[in-house]
Coordinates of N, CA and C in Angstrom, one line a residue:
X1 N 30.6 84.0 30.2 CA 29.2 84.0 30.6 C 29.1 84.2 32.1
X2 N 28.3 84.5 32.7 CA 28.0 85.3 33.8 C 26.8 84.2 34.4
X3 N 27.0 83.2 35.6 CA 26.2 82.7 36.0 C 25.1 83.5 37.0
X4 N 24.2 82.6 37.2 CA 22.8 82.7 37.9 C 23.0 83.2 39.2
X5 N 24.4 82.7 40.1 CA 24.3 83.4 41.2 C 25.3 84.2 41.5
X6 N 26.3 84.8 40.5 CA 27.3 86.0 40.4 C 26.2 87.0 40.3
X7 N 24.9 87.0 39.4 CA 24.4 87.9 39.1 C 23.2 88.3 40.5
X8 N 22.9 87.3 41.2 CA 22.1 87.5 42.3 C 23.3 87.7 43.5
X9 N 24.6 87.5 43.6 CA 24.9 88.1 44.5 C 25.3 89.4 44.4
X10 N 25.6 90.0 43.2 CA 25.9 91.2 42.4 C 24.2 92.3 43.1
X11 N 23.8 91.6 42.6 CA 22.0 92.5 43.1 C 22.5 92.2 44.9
X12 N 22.4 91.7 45.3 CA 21.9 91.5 46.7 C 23.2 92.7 47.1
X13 N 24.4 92.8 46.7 CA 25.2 93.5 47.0 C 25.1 95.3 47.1
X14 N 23.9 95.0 46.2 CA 24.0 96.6 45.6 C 22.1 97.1 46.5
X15 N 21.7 95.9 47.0 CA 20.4 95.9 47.6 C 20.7 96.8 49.2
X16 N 21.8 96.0 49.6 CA 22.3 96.3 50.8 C 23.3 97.7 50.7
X17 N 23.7 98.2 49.9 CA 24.8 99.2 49.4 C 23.7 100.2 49.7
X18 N 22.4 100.1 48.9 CA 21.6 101.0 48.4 C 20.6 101.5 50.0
X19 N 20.2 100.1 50.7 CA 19.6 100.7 52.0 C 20.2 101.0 52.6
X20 N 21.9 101.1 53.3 CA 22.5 101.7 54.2 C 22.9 103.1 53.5
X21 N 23.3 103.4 52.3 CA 22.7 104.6 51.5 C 22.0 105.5 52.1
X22 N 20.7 105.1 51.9 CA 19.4 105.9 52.0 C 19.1 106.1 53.8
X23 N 19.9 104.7 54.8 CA 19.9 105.2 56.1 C 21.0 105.9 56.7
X24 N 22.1 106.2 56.1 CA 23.1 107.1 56.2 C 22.6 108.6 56.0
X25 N 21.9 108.9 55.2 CA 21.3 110.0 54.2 C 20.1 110.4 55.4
X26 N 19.6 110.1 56.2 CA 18.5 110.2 57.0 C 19.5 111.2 58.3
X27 N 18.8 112.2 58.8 CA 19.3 112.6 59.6 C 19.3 112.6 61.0
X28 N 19.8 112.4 61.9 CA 19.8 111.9 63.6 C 19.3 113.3 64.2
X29 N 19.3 114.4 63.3 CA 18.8 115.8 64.4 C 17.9 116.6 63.8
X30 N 17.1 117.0 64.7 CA 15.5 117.7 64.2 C 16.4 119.4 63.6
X31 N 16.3 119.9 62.7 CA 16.6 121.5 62.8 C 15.7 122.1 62.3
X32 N 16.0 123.2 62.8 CA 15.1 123.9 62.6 C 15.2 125.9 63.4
X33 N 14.5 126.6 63.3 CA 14.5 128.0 63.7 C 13.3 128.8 64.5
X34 N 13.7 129.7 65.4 CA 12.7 130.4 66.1 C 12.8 131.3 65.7
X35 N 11.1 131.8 65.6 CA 11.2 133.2 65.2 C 9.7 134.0 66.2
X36 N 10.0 135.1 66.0 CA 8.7 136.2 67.0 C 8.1 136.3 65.9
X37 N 7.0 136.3 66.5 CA 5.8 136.6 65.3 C 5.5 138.3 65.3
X38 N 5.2 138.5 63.5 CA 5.6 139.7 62.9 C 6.8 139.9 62.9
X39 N 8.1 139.3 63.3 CA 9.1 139.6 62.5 C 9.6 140.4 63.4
X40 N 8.9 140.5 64.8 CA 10.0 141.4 65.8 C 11.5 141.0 66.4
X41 N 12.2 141.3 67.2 CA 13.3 140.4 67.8 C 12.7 140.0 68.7
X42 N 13.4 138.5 69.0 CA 13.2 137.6 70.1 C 13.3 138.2 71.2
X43 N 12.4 138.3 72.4 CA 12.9 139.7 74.0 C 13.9 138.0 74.4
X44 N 14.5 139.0 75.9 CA 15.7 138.6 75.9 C 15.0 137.0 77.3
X45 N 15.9 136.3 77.3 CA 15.5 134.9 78.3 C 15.6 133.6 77.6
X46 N 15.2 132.7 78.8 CA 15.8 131.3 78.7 C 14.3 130.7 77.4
X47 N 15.2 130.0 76.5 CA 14.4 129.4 75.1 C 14.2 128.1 75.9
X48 N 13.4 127.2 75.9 CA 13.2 125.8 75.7 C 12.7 125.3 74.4
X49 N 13.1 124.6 73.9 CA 12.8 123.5 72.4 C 12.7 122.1 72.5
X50 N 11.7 121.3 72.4 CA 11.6 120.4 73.0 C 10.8 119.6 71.9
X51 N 10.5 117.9 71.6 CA 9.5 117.6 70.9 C 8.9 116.7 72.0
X52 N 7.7 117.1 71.3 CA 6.2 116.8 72.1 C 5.4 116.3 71.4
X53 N 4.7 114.6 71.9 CA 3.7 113.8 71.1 C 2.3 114.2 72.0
X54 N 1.3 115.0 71.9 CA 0.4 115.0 72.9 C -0.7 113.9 72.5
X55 N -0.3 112.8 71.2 CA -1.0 112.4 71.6 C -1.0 111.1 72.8
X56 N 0.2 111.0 73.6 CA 0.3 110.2 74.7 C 0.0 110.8 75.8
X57 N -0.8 109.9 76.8 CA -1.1 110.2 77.7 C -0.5 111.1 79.1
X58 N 0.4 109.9 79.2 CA 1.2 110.2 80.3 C 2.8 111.2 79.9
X59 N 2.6 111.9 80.6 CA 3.1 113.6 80.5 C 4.8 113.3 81.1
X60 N 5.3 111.8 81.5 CA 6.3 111.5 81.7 C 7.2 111.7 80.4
X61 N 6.6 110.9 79.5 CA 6.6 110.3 78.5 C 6.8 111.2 77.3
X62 N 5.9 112.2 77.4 CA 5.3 113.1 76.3 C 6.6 113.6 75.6
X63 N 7.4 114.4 76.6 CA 8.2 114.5 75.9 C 9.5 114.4 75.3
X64 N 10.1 114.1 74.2 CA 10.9 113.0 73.7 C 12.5 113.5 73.7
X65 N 12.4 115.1 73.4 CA 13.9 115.2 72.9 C 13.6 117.1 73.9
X66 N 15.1 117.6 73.8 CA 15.1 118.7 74.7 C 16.3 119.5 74.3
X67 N 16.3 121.0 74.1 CA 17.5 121.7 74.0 C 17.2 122.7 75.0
X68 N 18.4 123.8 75.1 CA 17.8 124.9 76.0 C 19.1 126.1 75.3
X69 N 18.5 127.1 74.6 CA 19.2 127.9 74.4 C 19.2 129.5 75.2
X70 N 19.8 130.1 74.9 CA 19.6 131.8 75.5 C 19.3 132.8 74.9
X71 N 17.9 133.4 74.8 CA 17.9 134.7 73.6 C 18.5 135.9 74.8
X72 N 19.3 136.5 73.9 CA 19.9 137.5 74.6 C 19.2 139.3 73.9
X73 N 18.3 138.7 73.7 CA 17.3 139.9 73.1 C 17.5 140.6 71.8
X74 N 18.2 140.4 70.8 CA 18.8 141.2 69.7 C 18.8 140.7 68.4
X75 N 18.4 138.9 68.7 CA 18.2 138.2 67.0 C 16.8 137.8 66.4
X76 N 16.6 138.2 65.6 CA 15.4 138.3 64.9 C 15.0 136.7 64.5
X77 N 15.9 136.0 64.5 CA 16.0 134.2 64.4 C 16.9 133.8 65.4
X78 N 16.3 132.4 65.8 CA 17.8 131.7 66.5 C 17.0 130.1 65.7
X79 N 18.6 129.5 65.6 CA 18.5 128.3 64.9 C 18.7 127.3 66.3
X80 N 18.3 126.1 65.9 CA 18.3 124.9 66.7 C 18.7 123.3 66.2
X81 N 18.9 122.9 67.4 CA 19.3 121.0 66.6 C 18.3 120.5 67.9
X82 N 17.8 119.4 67.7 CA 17.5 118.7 68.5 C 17.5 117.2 67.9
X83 N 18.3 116.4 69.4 CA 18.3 114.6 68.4 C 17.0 114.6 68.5
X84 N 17.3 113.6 66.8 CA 15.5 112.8 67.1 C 15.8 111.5 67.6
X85 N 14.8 111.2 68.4 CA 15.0 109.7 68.9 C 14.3 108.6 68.3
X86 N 14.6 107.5 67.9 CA 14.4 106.5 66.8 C 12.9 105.9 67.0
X87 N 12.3 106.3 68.5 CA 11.1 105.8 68.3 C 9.9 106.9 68.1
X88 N 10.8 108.1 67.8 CA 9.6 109.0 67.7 C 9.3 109.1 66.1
X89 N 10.0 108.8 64.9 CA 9.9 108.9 63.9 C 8.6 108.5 63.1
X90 N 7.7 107.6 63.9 CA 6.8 107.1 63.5 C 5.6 107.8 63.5
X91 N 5.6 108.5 64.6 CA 4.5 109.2 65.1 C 3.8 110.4 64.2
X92 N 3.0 110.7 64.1 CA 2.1 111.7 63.0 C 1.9 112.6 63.8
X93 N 1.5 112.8 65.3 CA 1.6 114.1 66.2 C 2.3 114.5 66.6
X94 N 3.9 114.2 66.3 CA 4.8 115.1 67.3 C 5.0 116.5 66.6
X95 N 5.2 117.1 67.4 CA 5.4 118.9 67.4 C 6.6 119.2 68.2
X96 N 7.2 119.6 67.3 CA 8.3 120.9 68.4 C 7.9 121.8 68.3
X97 N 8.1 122.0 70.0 CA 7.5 123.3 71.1 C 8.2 124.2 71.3
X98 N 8.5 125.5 71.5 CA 9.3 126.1 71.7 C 8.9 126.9 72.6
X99 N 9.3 127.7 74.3 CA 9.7 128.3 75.4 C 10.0 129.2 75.8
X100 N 9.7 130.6 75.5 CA 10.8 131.4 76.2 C 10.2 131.8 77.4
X101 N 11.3 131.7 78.4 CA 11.0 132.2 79.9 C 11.6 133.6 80.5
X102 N 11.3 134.0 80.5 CA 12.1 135.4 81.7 C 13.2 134.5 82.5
X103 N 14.3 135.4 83.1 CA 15.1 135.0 84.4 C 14.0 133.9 85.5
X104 N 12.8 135.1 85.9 CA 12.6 134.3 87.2 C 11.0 133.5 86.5
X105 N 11.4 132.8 85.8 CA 10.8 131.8 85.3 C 9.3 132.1 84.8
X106 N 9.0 133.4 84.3 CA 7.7 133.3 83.9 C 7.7 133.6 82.7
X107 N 6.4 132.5 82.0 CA 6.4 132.5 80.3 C 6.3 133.5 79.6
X108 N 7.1 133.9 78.8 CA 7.2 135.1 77.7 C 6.1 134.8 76.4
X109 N 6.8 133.9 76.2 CA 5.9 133.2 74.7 C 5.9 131.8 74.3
X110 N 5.3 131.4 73.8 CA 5.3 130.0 72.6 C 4.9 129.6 72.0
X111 N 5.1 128.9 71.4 CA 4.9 128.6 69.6 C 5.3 126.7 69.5
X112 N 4.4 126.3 68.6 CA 4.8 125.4 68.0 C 4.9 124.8 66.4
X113 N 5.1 123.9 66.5 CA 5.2 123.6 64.8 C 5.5 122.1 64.6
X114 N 4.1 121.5 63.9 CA 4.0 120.1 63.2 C 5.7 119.4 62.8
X115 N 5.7 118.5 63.2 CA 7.0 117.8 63.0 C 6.7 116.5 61.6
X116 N 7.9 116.4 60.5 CA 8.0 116.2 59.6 C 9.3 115.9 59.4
X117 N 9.5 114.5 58.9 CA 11.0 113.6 58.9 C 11.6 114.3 57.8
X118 N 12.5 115.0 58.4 CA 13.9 114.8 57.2 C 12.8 116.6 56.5
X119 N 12.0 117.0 57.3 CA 12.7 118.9 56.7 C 12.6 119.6 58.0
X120 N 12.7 120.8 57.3 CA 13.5 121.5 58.8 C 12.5 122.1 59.1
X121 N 11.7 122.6 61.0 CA 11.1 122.9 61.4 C 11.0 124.7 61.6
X122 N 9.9 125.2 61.5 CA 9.9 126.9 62.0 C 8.7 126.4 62.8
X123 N 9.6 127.2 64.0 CA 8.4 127.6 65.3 C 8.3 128.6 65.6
X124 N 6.9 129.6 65.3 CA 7.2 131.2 66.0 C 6.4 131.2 66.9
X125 N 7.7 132.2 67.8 CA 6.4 132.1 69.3 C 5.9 133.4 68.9
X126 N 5.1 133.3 70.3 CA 3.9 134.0 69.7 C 3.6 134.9 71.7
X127 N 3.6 136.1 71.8 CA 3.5 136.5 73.4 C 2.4 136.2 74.2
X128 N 2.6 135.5 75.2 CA 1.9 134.4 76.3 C 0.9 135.6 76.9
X129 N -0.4 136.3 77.4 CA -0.9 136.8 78.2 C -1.4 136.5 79.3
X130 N -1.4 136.6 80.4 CA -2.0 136.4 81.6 C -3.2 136.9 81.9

C-alpha cells in the first residue's frame, strides 16, 4: 500500500521536474533574420539589431539588448541572435529594430518587427530617404 505522503511527495517531485522542464525549454536569445524589402540584396554596411520598448520614456533605458553585424552587400538574408534580457519578457511593446549604416555613418535603411516570446523574429528594412 502506498501512503498519503509517498504519493504527495511523488507529485511535488514531478511538479518541480515539470517547471524546470518547461524553463529549460524557454530560450535566453531573440532569433531571428534581416531581409530588404522586395527580396533585393542587403547593400553593403554596418547592420545594428537591437530591442526597443518605446513604450518607456527615457531613451537611456529604451534600449534592452544589442548586436552589430556586417552586410557585405551580396546576401539576400542575414540571420541574428540577440540575448533576451529577463526583464524584458514581460513587456507587449518591445520590437526589434534593425540598422543599416553606410561606412561614414549615414542611414541606409530600417525596419522593425513586433517581438514575441519564444518565435523567431523577421525584420525587413526598408530604404531610409532624406
Amino acid at each position: 500500500m502506498t501512503d498519503r505522503r509517498t504519493v504527495l511527495i511523488a507529485a511535488g517531485v514531478a511538479a518541480v521536474a515539470a517547471a524546470t522542464g518547461a524553463a529549460a525549454a524557454q530560450s535566453t536569445d531573440i532569433r531571428g533574420s534581416v531581409t530588404f524589402v522586395g527580396g533585393k540584396v542587403i547593400p553593403e554596411g554596418h547592420l545594428e539589431i537591437y530591442l526597443e520598448d518605446p513604450a518607456i520614456q527615457d531613451s537611456a533605458r529604451r534600449r534592452a539588448a544589442k548586436t552589430s553585424l556586417k552586410s557585405e552587400g551580396g546576401s539576400k538574408t542575414i540571420e541574428f541572435s540577440l540575448p533576451l534580457p529577463a526583464s524584458s519578457v514581460a513587456s507587449p511593446t518591445l520590437q526589434v529594430v534593425a540598422r543599416l549604416e553606410r561606412a561614414d555613418g549615414w542611414l541606409v535603411a530600417r525596419g522593425s518587427a513586433q517581438f514575441e516570446a519564444g518565435l523567431p523574429v523577421h525584420v525587413t528594412l526598408k530604404a531610409v530617404t532624406y
